[in-house]
Amino acid sequence: ICQSVRNGGLNAVDIERLYNGLQLTWVKRIGQSVEAPWRKVLQCRVGEFRLVDMFRSRKSNVFLNSLRVPVFYKEVIKTFQRLCFPHEVDAVYVRRQSLWHNDEIKVGGKPVFRRKMYRKGIKIINDFVNKDGKIMKVNEVMRTYPFLRANLLDVQGLLSAIPEPWKSAVRRSNVKELSQYERADILVWMENRYVKIKHVISRQFYQLSVEPRTPAAVTRWSHYGIRPSSWQKVYEIPYKCTTSTKLQALHYRIVNRFIPTRRYLCTRGVVGSPLCRKCFQVDDLQHFFFDCQDVDQLWKYVLSLLKPKFRAPERVWQSQSLVLGCPDLPPIANLVLLLAKQHIVSVKLNPDYDTEPRVATLKSMVNQAYGAELIIAKKNGKMDKFKSKWKKMLDERGELSI
């Protein structure tokens, strides 16, 4: 439910992920507030290693635990490492990787830090990549950095410690040189590209921490042969046709198959039989909303009301399409369908259920929805939008015709 509506969620706030998102805003502050006193104090506690360089690679836990900084900042670094790097290795990711305190680059089984090299500006793997886009040999390193007084074996050990898959990614890439912002800025991997952290807002940090998941109900609907052309459009239907949270919640329950039909309750041991109490057929969602004899007259009225007003292929008017709503129909048509389903649910789930859903009651519900939206439109000065939505349901005098 914490996913966006387009992904089948309810935009509910996950407190843990919200905290992760707020943590990442501190990385943005670290990158931008260069002259802030608190940042200077933090840099002094870290030591010689620049704060910005903390966010180039996955730092070893040994190094992070050794930092003389508050635990909060250690958690910020770990959260950034977990959420803001790409899952698949590419050339830019490899070339931006820090050579120092990197869990993937180990000499003698341990991450390393060579202070002399760091002071001379050798900080990332890109500093060991030649003009042809390949990892340098030892002799190339010494020619490129003649001022570097380092043991050849030490340099060779460092070059050998770079993982072979990373070297292959650099060789296969067409990237010859990193741009200035790729070298210097803190970058976040989002929407399949690198973005400067200063361009990322808090909401996007939160969305980074919410992992997209396919709702389990999608597979269940496919099992019953119901496969909409776009699930995203199905999820958005109630938000386009109504502001009623009651109807929006109903649509969510239907899409995720949370309606307590007799079959649903029997599977969970609440009732003893999955059969409908009126027609003695298995009471699944299809039967509950469309095939039960009690709802037959209601749907005949709904289809006789909508089909002449909204031209659509015959498949749109089949129960398999109507159960989830139809993105091909205008919002007002989907609103009427939702109201019909709401009426069926309120009648059938009533403990004293002994009457069938009534056409007169549905007409009253449509009238109430029309009246409520009319009042809101007048108050907000949106009468043009209101008339555009309801025009197919109005007669020549501009009155509701149902």
Short mmCIF file of C-alpha atoms in Angstrom, two decimals:
data_model
loop_
_atom_site.label_atom_id
_atom_site.label_comp_id
_atom_site.label_asym_id
_atom_site.label_seq_id
_atom_site.Cartn_x
_atom_site.Cartn_y
_atom_site.Cartn_z
CA ILE A 1 0.00 0.00 0.00
CA CYS A 2 3.03 2.30 0.26
CA GLN A 3 3.58 2.27 -3.49
CA SER A 4 2.23 4.96 -5.78
CA VAL A 5 -1.28 4.63 -7.18
CA ARG A 6 0.17 3.89 -10.64
CA ASN A 7 1.95 0.86 -9.17
CA GLY A 8 -1.12 -0.46 -7.39
CA GLY A 9 -0.60 1.13 -3.97
CA LEU A 10 -2.39 3.77 -1.94
CA ASN A 11 0.45 6.25 -1.46
CA ALA A 12 0.46 5.37 2.23
CA VAL A 13 3.50 6.60 4.15
CA ASP A 14 6.00 4.00 5.33
CA ILE A 15 7.64 5.54 8.42
CA GLU A 16 10.88 3.57 8.09
CA ARG A 17 11.30 4.51 4.44
CA LEU A 18 10.33 8.09 5.17
CA TYR A 19 13.16 8.15 7.71
CA ASN A 20 15.53 6.77 5.06
CA GLY A 21 14.42 9.52 2.68
CA LEU A 22 15.07 12.19 5.31
CA GLN A 23 18.50 10.68 5.95
CA LEU A 24 19.36 11.11 2.28
CA THR A 25 18.51 14.81 2.42
CA TRP A 26 21.50 15.14 4.74
CA VAL A 27 23.76 13.84 1.98
CA LYS A 28 22.44 16.71 -0.15
CA ARG A 29 23.27 19.15 2.65
CA ILE A 30 26.77 17.72 2.99
CA GLY A 31 27.32 18.26 -0.73
CA GLN A 32 26.00 21.83 -0.77
CA SER A 33 26.76 23.37 2.64
CA VAL A 34 30.52 23.54 2.11
CA GLU A 35 31.05 26.55 4.37
CA ALA A 36 28.56 25.58 7.08
CA PRO A 37 30.21 25.35 10.54
CA TRP A 38 28.59 21.99 11.29
CA ARG A 39 30.04 20.55 8.08
CA LYS A 40 33.51 21.83 8.91
CA VAL A 41 33.30 20.21 12.35
CA LEU A 42 32.16 16.96 10.73
CA GLN A 43 35.06 17.10 8.25
CA CYS A 44 37.53 17.58 11.10
CA ARG A 45 36.17 14.50 12.85
CA VAL A 46 36.44 12.42 9.67
CA GLY A 47 40.02 13.49 9.10
CA GLU A 48 41.88 13.69 5.83
CA PHE A 49 39.32 11.77 3.78
CA ARG A 50 36.95 14.31 2.14
CA LEU A 51 33.26 14.01 3.01
CA VAL A 52 32.21 14.07 -0.65
CA ASP A 53 34.44 11.07 -1.34
CA MET A 54 32.41 9.09 1.19
CA PHE A 55 29.60 8.81 -1.35
CA ARG A 56 31.52 7.40 -4.32
CA SER A 57 31.55 3.74 -3.34
CA ARG A 58 30.38 1.21 -0.77
CA LYS A 59 32.73 1.86 2.12
CA SER A 60 33.88 -1.00 4.29
CA ASN A 61 32.08 -1.44 7.61
CA VAL A 62 35.44 -1.49 9.37
CA PHE A 63 36.19 2.00 8.05
CA LEU A 64 32.72 3.35 8.82
CA ASN A 65 32.81 1.98 12.36
CA SER A 66 36.21 3.57 12.91
CA LEU A 67 34.96 7.08 12.09
CA ARG A 68 34.77 9.44 15.05
CA VAL A 69 31.40 10.84 14.04
CA PRO A 70 27.89 10.49 15.52
CA VAL A 71 26.09 7.24 14.70
CA PHE A 72 23.50 9.18 12.70
CA TYR A 73 26.04 10.14 10.03
CA LYS A 74 27.24 6.54 9.77
CA GLU A 75 23.64 5.47 9.16
CA VAL A 76 23.27 8.21 6.53
CA ILE A 77 26.29 6.86 4.63
CA LYS A 78 25.02 3.27 4.82
CA THR A 79 21.55 4.30 3.63
CA PHE A 80 23.03 6.18 0.68
CA GLN A 81 25.15 3.17 -0.27
CA ARG A 82 22.14 0.88 -0.10
CA LEU A 83 19.71 2.98 -2.12
CA CYS A 84 21.59 5.34 -4.42
CA PHE A 85 23.93 3.10 -6.41
CA PRO A 86 22.84 1.15 -9.54
CA HIS A 87 22.16 -2.57 -9.11
CA GLU A 88 24.07 -3.41 -12.28
CA VAL A 89 27.67 -2.40 -12.87
CA ASP A 90 28.28 0.08 -15.69
CA ALA A 91 31.40 1.96 -16.80
CA VAL A 92 30.46 5.27 -15.13
CA TYR A 93 29.74 3.49 -11.85
CA VAL A 94 33.11 1.68 -11.98
CA ARG A 95 35.15 4.72 -12.97
CA ARG A 96 33.61 6.78 -10.15
CA GLN A 97 34.44 4.14 -7.54
CA SER A 98 36.80 5.23 -4.80
CA LEU A 99 40.07 3.35 -4.60
CA TRP A 100 40.23 3.80 -0.85
CA HIS A 101 38.32 2.11 1.96
CA ASN A 102 36.35 0.28 -0.75
CA ASP A 103 34.94 -3.11 0.21
CA GLU A 104 35.45 -4.35 -3.37
CA ILE A 105 39.12 -3.35 -3.66
CA LYS A 106 41.21 -5.31 -1.17
CA VAL A 107 44.92 -5.87 -0.86
CA GLY A 108 45.87 -8.69 1.45
CA GLY A 109 42.18 -9.27 2.16
CA LYS A 110 41.61 -5.75 3.49
CA PRO A 111 40.44 -2.42 1.99
CA VAL A 112 43.34 0.01 1.70
CA PHE A 113 44.11 3.70 2.02
CA ARG A 114 47.35 5.13 0.62
CA ARG A 115 47.65 8.61 2.06
CA LYS A 116 50.41 9.76 -0.32
CA MET A 117 48.40 8.78 -3.42
CA TYR A 118 45.26 10.37 -2.01
CA ARG A 119 47.08 13.64 -1.37
CA LYS A 120 48.38 13.62 -4.95
CA GLY A 121 44.82 13.46 -6.29
CA ILE A 122 44.58 9.71 -7.02
CA LYS A 123 41.15 9.04 -5.57
CA ILE A 124 38.96 7.08 -7.98
CA ILE A 125 39.42 4.28 -10.51
CA ASN A 126 39.11 6.81 -13.33
CA ASP A 127 42.52 8.15 -12.22
CA PHE A 128 43.96 4.79 -13.35
CA VAL A 129 42.20 4.78 -16.75
CA ASN A 130 44.20 5.84 -19.83
CA LYS A 131 43.05 7.85 -22.86
CA ASP A 132 41.98 4.65 -24.65
CA GLY A 133 39.50 3.88 -21.88
CA LYS A 134 41.47 0.97 -20.38
CA ILE A 135 42.95 0.33 -16.95
CA MET A 136 46.60 1.42 -16.93
CA LYS A 137 49.60 -0.85 -16.45
CA VAL A 138 52.14 -0.09 -13.74
CA ASN A 139 54.54 1.65 -16.11
CA GLU A 140 51.70 3.84 -17.46
CA VAL A 141 50.80 4.87 -13.92
CA MET A 142 54.38 5.92 -13.20
CA ARG A 143 54.60 7.89 -16.46
CA THR A 144 51.27 9.59 -15.87
CA TYR A 145 52.16 10.49 -12.27
CA PRO A 146 55.93 11.16 -12.34
CA PHE A 147 55.68 12.98 -9.01
CA LEU A 148 54.34 9.81 -7.37
CA ARG A 149 56.96 8.16 -5.19
CA ALA A 150 55.39 4.79 -4.61
CA ASN A 151 56.56 1.21 -4.45
CA LEU A 152 55.95 -0.49 -7.82
CA LEU A 153 54.70 -3.62 -6.07
CA ASP A 154 52.28 -1.48 -4.09
CA VAL A 155 50.88 0.06 -7.29
CA GLN A 156 50.70 -3.36 -8.95
CA GLY A 157 48.85 -4.79 -5.98
CA LEU A 158 46.33 -1.96 -6.11
CA LEU A 159 45.73 -2.41 -9.87
CA SER A 160 45.34 -6.17 -9.42
CA ALA A 161 42.80 -5.62 -6.63
CA ILE A 162 40.34 -3.93 -8.98
CA PRO A 163 37.71 -6.65 -9.66
CA GLU A 164 37.93 -8.24 -13.11
CA PRO A 165 34.21 -7.58 -13.93
CA TRP A 166 34.88 -3.88 -13.32
CA LYS A 167 37.87 -3.91 -15.65
CA SER A 168 35.73 -5.63 -18.30
CA ALA A 169 32.97 -3.02 -17.89
CA VAL A 170 35.54 -0.24 -18.48
CA ARG A 171 37.02 -1.99 -21.53
CA ARG A 172 33.63 -2.63 -23.16
CA SER A 173 32.40 0.92 -22.63
CA ASN A 174 32.57 3.74 -25.15
CA VAL A 175 33.13 6.20 -22.30
CA LYS A 176 36.59 7.73 -22.84
CA GLU A 177 36.47 10.27 -20.05
CA LEU A 178 34.16 11.22 -17.20
CA SER A 179 32.52 14.62 -17.37
CA GLN A 180 33.33 17.18 -14.71
CA TYR A 181 30.09 16.58 -12.80
CA GLU A 182 30.57 12.80 -12.96
CA ARG A 183 33.99 13.25 -11.38
CA ALA A 184 33.18 15.81 -8.71
CA ASP A 185 29.48 15.74 -7.81
CA ILE A 186 27.55 13.36 -5.60
CA LEU A 187 25.32 11.41 -7.99
CA VAL A 188 22.15 9.41 -7.32
CA TRP A 189 21.02 6.54 -9.53
CA MET A 190 17.31 6.98 -10.23
CA GLU A 191 15.02 6.28 -13.17
CA ASN A 192 17.90 4.45 -14.91
CA ARG A 193 20.24 7.43 -14.99
CA TYR A 194 22.58 9.43 -12.79
CA VAL A 195 21.21 12.63 -11.31
CA LYS A 196 23.08 15.33 -9.41
CA ILE A 197 21.99 15.14 -5.81
CA LYS A 198 21.27 18.88 -5.74
CA HIS A 199 18.47 18.29 -8.26
CA VAL A 200 16.77 15.59 -6.15
CA ILE A 201 13.93 16.65 -3.86
CA SER A 202 12.87 14.98 -0.61
CA ARG A 203 9.90 13.17 -2.18
CA GLN A 204 12.20 11.52 -4.72
CA PHE A 205 14.48 10.34 -1.92
CA TYR A 206 11.46 8.71 -0.29
CA GLN A 207 10.42 7.06 -3.55
CA LEU A 208 13.94 5.65 -3.93
CA SER A 209 13.46 3.70 -0.72
CA VAL A 210 10.05 2.26 -1.71
CA GLU A 211 10.74 -0.91 -3.66
CA PRO A 212 8.30 -1.44 -6.56
CA ARG A 213 6.39 -4.70 -6.30
CA THR A 214 3.80 -6.29 -8.53
CA PRO A 215 0.59 -6.83 -6.50
CA ALA A 216 -0.13 -10.53 -6.00
CA ALA A 217 -3.68 -10.02 -7.28
CA VAL A 218 -2.35 -9.37 -10.81
CA THR A 219 -1.33 -13.03 -11.05
CA ARG A 220 -4.67 -14.16 -9.67
CA TRP A 221 -6.63 -12.13 -12.22
CA SER A 222 -4.47 -13.59 -15.01
CA HIS A 223 -5.35 -17.05 -13.73
CA TYR A 224 -9.01 -16.22 -14.38
CA GLY A 225 -8.25 -14.90 -17.87
CA ILE A 226 -8.57 -11.20 -16.99
CA ARG A 227 -5.57 -9.31 -18.38
CA PRO A 228 -6.13 -5.55 -18.84
CA SER A 229 -3.96 -3.84 -21.44
CA SER A 230 -2.60 -1.52 -18.74
CA TRP A 231 -2.78 -2.24 -15.02
CA GLN A 232 -1.59 1.29 -14.30
CA LYS A 233 -4.70 2.73 -15.95
CA VAL A 234 -6.89 0.30 -13.98
CA TYR A 235 -5.32 1.46 -10.70
CA GLU A 236 -5.96 5.10 -11.59
CA ILE A 237 -9.65 4.71 -12.53
CA PRO A 238 -11.25 5.76 -9.18
CA TYR A 239 -8.91 8.73 -8.81
CA LYS A 240 -9.98 10.07 -12.18
CA CYS A 241 -13.71 9.59 -11.74
CA THR A 242 -14.36 10.53 -8.11
CA THR A 243 -12.95 12.16 -5.00
CA SER A 244 -14.91 9.81 -2.72
CA THR A 245 -12.44 7.88 -0.59
CA LYS A 246 -15.15 5.29 0.02
CA LEU A 247 -15.39 4.47 -3.70
CA GLN A 248 -11.61 4.63 -4.12
CA ALA A 249 -11.20 2.14 -1.27
CA LEU A 250 -13.83 -0.13 -2.81
CA HIS A 251 -12.00 -0.18 -6.14
CA TYR A 252 -8.75 -1.01 -4.33
CA ARG A 253 -10.44 -3.89 -2.52
CA ILE A 254 -11.89 -5.26 -5.77
CA VAL A 255 -8.59 -5.02 -7.66
CA ASN A 256 -6.78 -6.78 -4.81
CA ARG A 257 -9.59 -9.31 -4.34
CA PHE A 258 -10.40 -8.34 -0.75
CA ILE A 259 -14.19 -8.60 -1.07
CA PRO A 260 -15.55 -11.13 1.49
CA THR A 261 -17.48 -13.37 -0.90
CA ARG A 262 -18.74 -16.72 0.37
CA ARG A 263 -15.84 -18.46 -1.36
CA TYR A 264 -13.36 -16.05 0.24
CA LEU A 265 -14.86 -16.63 3.70
CA CYS A 266 -15.10 -20.40 3.26
CA THR A 267 -11.42 -20.62 2.29
CA ARG A 268 -10.60 -18.92 5.61
CA GLY A 269 -12.93 -21.08 7.67
CA VAL A 270 -15.40 -18.29 8.50
CA VAL A 271 -18.39 -19.99 6.82
CA GLY A 272 -18.98 -23.63 6.01
CA SER A 273 -20.03 -23.36 2.36
CA PRO A 274 -18.74 -21.34 -0.61
CA LEU A 275 -22.18 -21.38 -2.26
CA CYS A 276 -24.35 -18.30 -2.73
CA ARG A 277 -27.35 -18.32 -0.40
CA LYS A 278 -29.71 -17.36 -3.21
CA CYS A 279 -28.65 -19.26 -6.35
CA PHE A 280 -26.42 -21.98 -4.84
CA GLN A 281 -23.48 -21.32 -7.18
CA VAL A 282 -19.90 -20.80 -6.03
CA ASP A 283 -19.85 -17.21 -4.80
CA ASP A 284 -16.58 -15.84 -6.20
CA LEU A 285 -16.04 -12.23 -7.30
CA GLN A 286 -17.54 -12.83 -10.74
CA HIS A 287 -20.68 -14.34 -9.24
CA PHE A 288 -20.87 -11.82 -6.38
CA PHE A 289 -20.96 -8.80 -8.69
CA PHE A 290 -22.41 -10.09 -11.98
CA ASP A 291 -23.72 -13.66 -12.18
CA CYS A 292 -25.93 -13.76 -9.09
CA GLN A 293 -29.65 -13.65 -9.90
CA ASP A 294 -30.12 -10.84 -7.38
CA VAL A 295 -27.99 -8.37 -9.38
CA ASP A 296 -29.35 -9.22 -12.82
CA GLN A 297 -31.93 -6.42 -12.98
CA LEU A 298 -29.50 -3.84 -11.66
CA TRP A 299 -26.93 -4.54 -14.39
CA LYS A 300 -29.58 -4.59 -17.10
CA TYR A 301 -30.51 -1.07 -16.04
CA VAL A 302 -26.87 0.10 -15.84
CA LEU A 303 -26.04 -1.22 -19.32
CA SER A 304 -29.24 0.22 -20.80
CA LEU A 305 -28.27 3.58 -19.28
CA LEU A 306 -24.61 3.63 -20.39
CA LYS A 307 -24.40 1.77 -23.70
CA PRO A 308 -26.47 4.30 -25.73
CA LYS A 309 -24.53 7.23 -24.25
CA PHE A 310 -20.99 5.87 -24.63
CA ARG A 311 -19.94 4.18 -27.84
CA ALA A 312 -17.50 1.39 -27.05
CA PRO A 313 -16.65 -2.10 -28.37
CA GLU A 314 -18.91 -4.86 -27.12
CA ARG A 315 -16.03 -6.43 -25.16
CA VAL A 316 -16.01 -3.36 -22.89
CA TRP A 317 -19.51 -4.22 -21.67
CA GLN A 318 -18.63 -7.80 -20.71
CA SER A 319 -18.46 -8.60 -17.01
CA GLN A 320 -14.77 -9.51 -17.30
CA SER A 321 -14.05 -5.88 -18.23
CA LEU A 322 -16.57 -4.22 -15.93
CA VAL A 323 -15.36 -5.97 -12.76
CA LEU A 324 -12.15 -3.90 -12.74
CA GLY A 325 -13.60 -0.83 -14.42
CA CYS A 326 -12.74 0.14 -17.96
CA PRO A 327 -10.02 2.72 -18.76
CA ASP A 328 -11.53 3.09 -22.25
CA LEU A 329 -14.72 4.57 -20.82
CA PRO A 330 -15.06 8.22 -19.67
CA PRO A 331 -14.74 8.93 -15.92
CA ILE A 332 -18.49 9.45 -15.48
CA ALA A 333 -19.23 5.95 -16.83
CA ASN A 334 -16.73 4.41 -14.42
CA LEU A 335 -18.30 6.42 -11.61
CA VAL A 336 -21.71 4.89 -12.33
CA LEU A 337 -20.14 1.41 -12.44
CA LEU A 338 -18.42 2.02 -9.10
CA LEU A 339 -21.66 3.24 -7.54
CA ALA A 340 -23.42 0.09 -8.78
CA LYS A 341 -20.72 -2.10 -7.22
CA GLN A 342 -20.90 -0.10 -4.00
CA HIS A 343 -24.65 -0.69 -3.84
CA ILE A 344 -24.20 -4.42 -4.42
CA VAL A 345 -21.57 -4.65 -1.67
CA SER A 346 -23.68 -2.71 0.84
CA VAL A 347 -26.71 -4.94 0.19
CA LYS A 348 -24.96 -8.30 0.03
CA LEU A 349 -22.72 -7.75 3.05
CA ASN A 350 -25.62 -6.62 5.19
CA PRO A 351 -26.17 -9.20 7.98
CA ASP A 352 -29.91 -9.01 7.25
CA TYR A 353 -29.42 -9.56 3.52
CA ASP A 354 -32.81 -10.63 2.19
CA THR A 355 -33.51 -8.18 -0.65
CA GLU A 356 -31.86 -7.66 -4.00
CA PRO A 357 -30.04 -4.44 -4.99
CA ARG A 358 -32.58 -1.93 -6.23
CA VAL A 359 -32.44 0.29 -9.32
CA ALA A 360 -34.17 3.10 -7.41
CA THR A 361 -31.44 3.09 -4.77
CA LEU A 362 -28.71 3.29 -7.45
CA LYS A 363 -30.51 6.24 -9.08
CA SER A 364 -30.55 7.97 -5.71
CA MET A 365 -26.81 7.34 -5.27
CA VAL A 366 -26.07 8.82 -8.71
CA ASN A 367 -28.23 11.84 -7.86
CA GLN A 368 -26.35 12.34 -4.60
CA ALA A 369 -22.97 12.11 -6.36
CA TYR A 370 -24.17 14.63 -8.96
CA GLY A 371 -25.41 17.03 -6.28
CA ALA A 372 -22.22 16.76 -4.22
CA GLU A 373 -19.94 17.37 -7.22
CA LEU A 374 -22.14 20.30 -8.34
CA ILE A 375 -21.77 22.03 -4.96
CA ILE A 376 -17.99 21.47 -4.93
CA ALA A 377 -17.65 22.72 -8.53
CA LYS A 378 -19.60 25.91 -7.77
CA LYS A 379 -17.55 26.54 -4.64
CA ASN A 380 -14.22 26.05 -6.44
CA GLY A 381 -15.20 27.79 -9.67
CA LYS A 382 -14.80 24.65 -11.78
CA MET A 383 -18.19 24.47 -13.44
CA ASP A 384 -16.72 23.99 -16.92
CA LYS A 385 -14.88 20.86 -15.80
CA PHE A 386 -18.02 19.62 -14.01
CA LYS A 387 -20.22 20.10 -17.09
CA SER A 388 -17.66 18.42 -19.33
CA LYS A 389 -17.65 15.36 -17.05
CA TRP A 390 -21.45 15.03 -16.67
CA LYS A 391 -22.65 16.27 -20.07
CA LYS A 392 -23.44 12.77 -21.41
CA MET A 393 -25.71 12.19 -18.42
CA LEU A 394 -27.68 15.41 -18.86
CA ASP A 395 -30.76 16.06 -21.00
CA GLU A 396 -31.39 19.04 -23.27
CA ARG A 397 -32.46 21.19 -20.30
CA GLY A 398 -29.19 20.42 -18.52
CA GLU A 399 -30.83 18.18 -15.92
CA LEU A 400 -29.63 14.74 -14.87
CA SER A 401 -31.24 12.10 -17.06
CA ILE A 402 -31.08 8.65 -15.48
#
